[in-house]
């Protein structure tokens, strides 16, 4: 029995298999998912060959201290923004031994939303050392905290897999 739904496990298994075959590692930088992306990957046997490290940066100070996110970025754009997600993924990549990193920051709810940044808004970024960067702005809606987090894990894993395939 797994902590995660079967579709997430299947995607994580494919990532672990493909990254192992390619000799690549991944790192994660997570805010709204609180380490669950790394958790999904490490649910898979053999993940120690692939998962380098995960950064759980729930607060702004953690984003600054652990990932090098600029305080000015957080003040100007907020923690839940494309700019912050991009700086988070850059920090995760260059503060690890991974070839690919993924970062997520969002509002899982039930509170914390605003008209400009509603509950269910998540910014995700994935980056490879080769330079490819993908950003996605997802509006999952107010579908419940757990469902926003699960949807974010699904999107993040898909982005990691797409960078490997690129």
XYZ file of C-alpha atoms in Angstrom:
166
model
C 0.000 0.000 0.000
C 1.264 3.457 -0.909
C 0.670 6.882 0.560
C -0.076 8.161 -2.947
C -2.695 7.364 -5.618
C -1.673 4.816 -8.243
C -1.359 7.353 -11.074
C 1.226 9.323 -9.084
C 3.094 6.119 -8.214
C 3.132 5.057 -11.872
C 4.538 8.418 -12.958
C 7.133 8.364 -10.170
C 8.152 4.815 -11.153
C 8.681 5.928 -14.755
C 10.799 8.881 -13.615
C 12.946 6.706 -11.344
C 13.381 4.130 -14.119
C 14.221 6.673 -16.820
C 16.497 8.819 -14.651
C 18.339 5.713 -13.426
C 18.885 4.576 -17.013
C 20.164 8.039 -17.952
C 22.323 8.370 -14.831
C 20.584 11.605 -13.818
C 19.457 13.053 -10.503
C 16.569 15.321 -9.520
C 15.999 17.807 -6.703
C 12.796 19.452 -5.508
C 11.931 22.833 -3.985
C 8.495 22.782 -2.430
C 6.288 25.256 -0.668
C 2.586 24.334 -0.871
C 3.285 20.592 -1.224
C 5.529 20.493 1.843
C 7.869 17.804 0.524
C 5.242 15.548 -1.043
C 6.861 15.592 -4.498
C 10.085 14.264 -3.002
C 7.935 11.894 -0.962
C 6.249 10.512 -4.077
C 9.602 9.943 -5.757
C 11.152 8.310 -2.686
C 8.145 6.006 -2.390
C 9.766 4.081 -5.256
C 12.433 1.461 -4.624
C 15.725 2.537 -6.167
C 14.977 6.238 -5.784
C 18.222 6.811 -3.866
C 20.053 6.660 -7.203
C 17.885 9.494 -8.550
C 16.636 11.806 -5.791
C 19.467 14.058 -4.644
C 17.602 16.257 -2.178
C 14.413 18.131 -1.454
C 14.034 21.640 -0.077
C 10.858 22.380 1.877
C 10.665 26.169 1.872
C 7.285 27.015 3.303
C 8.207 30.475 4.568
C 9.693 33.406 2.704
C 12.768 33.300 4.935
C 13.310 29.640 4.015
C 13.049 30.515 0.322
C 15.675 33.229 0.809
C 18.026 31.237 3.054
C 17.835 27.799 1.419
C 17.292 28.664 -2.241
C 18.631 32.178 -2.668
C 15.289 33.695 -3.670
C 15.721 37.459 -3.665
C 13.812 39.322 -0.927
C 12.935 41.975 -3.520
C 11.263 39.313 -5.684
C 9.097 38.222 -2.771
C 8.180 41.817 -1.922
C 7.433 42.810 -5.511
C 5.706 39.682 -6.839
C 4.852 37.647 -3.733
C 5.698 34.092 -2.748
C 3.116 32.714 -5.175
C 4.411 34.010 -8.496
C 6.207 32.919 -11.629
C 9.240 34.951 -10.617
C 9.507 33.212 -7.239
C 9.031 29.751 -8.761
C 11.794 30.462 -11.273
C 14.195 31.596 -8.551
C 13.266 28.586 -6.408
C 14.028 26.095 -9.179
C 17.280 27.854 -10.007
C 18.299 27.661 -6.344
C 17.346 23.995 -6.056
C 19.343 23.121 -9.141
C 22.467 24.992 -8.193
C 22.388 23.982 -4.521
C 22.297 20.293 -5.395
C 24.000 17.689 -7.540
C 20.872 17.204 -9.636
C 20.688 17.688 -13.390
C 16.969 18.538 -13.225
C 14.986 20.350 -10.526
C 11.350 21.231 -9.974
C 9.850 23.950 -7.760
C 6.290 24.668 -6.670
C 4.674 27.549 -4.813
C 0.963 28.055 -4.434
C -2.168 28.513 -2.371
C -3.622 25.140 -1.426
C -6.372 26.589 0.760
C -8.819 26.560 2.266
C -7.831 30.138 3.173
C -5.119 32.458 1.967
C -6.558 33.321 -1.421
C -7.408 36.725 -2.857
C -9.103 37.935 -6.047
C -5.663 38.318 -7.674
C -4.300 35.045 -6.275
C -7.175 32.655 -5.585
C -7.075 29.371 -3.712
C -5.845 26.736 -6.138
C -3.292 28.985 -7.871
C 0.071 27.232 -8.168
C 3.210 28.285 -10.032
C 5.536 25.447 -11.027
C 8.963 25.630 -12.629
C 11.245 22.855 -13.831
C 14.774 23.418 -15.067
C 17.648 21.375 -16.410
C 21.330 22.218 -16.142
C 21.318 22.229 -19.942
C 19.247 25.381 -19.675
C 15.696 24.331 -20.500
C 13.147 25.922 -18.166
C 9.427 25.226 -18.094
C 6.950 27.352 -16.133
C 3.301 26.545 -15.605
C 0.638 28.625 -13.934
C -2.111 26.305 -12.767
C -5.540 27.370 -11.551
C -6.849 24.194 -9.959
C -9.689 26.013 -8.219
C -10.945 25.669 -4.667
C -11.095 21.858 -4.867
C -9.801 21.234 -1.351
C -6.314 21.420 0.128
C -5.419 17.769 -0.439
C -6.676 17.800 -4.020
C -4.719 20.961 -4.886
C -1.590 19.347 -3.469
C -2.165 16.061 -5.333
C -2.823 17.929 -8.588
C 0.401 19.883 -8.036
C 2.376 16.662 -7.521
C 0.950 15.261 -10.773
C 1.866 18.386 -12.740
C 5.338 18.621 -11.192
C 6.175 14.992 -11.975
C 4.929 15.406 -15.546
C 7.170 18.464 -15.952
C 10.207 16.568 -14.622
C 9.525 13.729 -17.051
C 9.120 16.120 -19.970
C 12.517 17.704 -19.314
C 14.157 14.298 -19.392
C 12.439 13.511 -22.677
C 13.517 16.849 -24.194
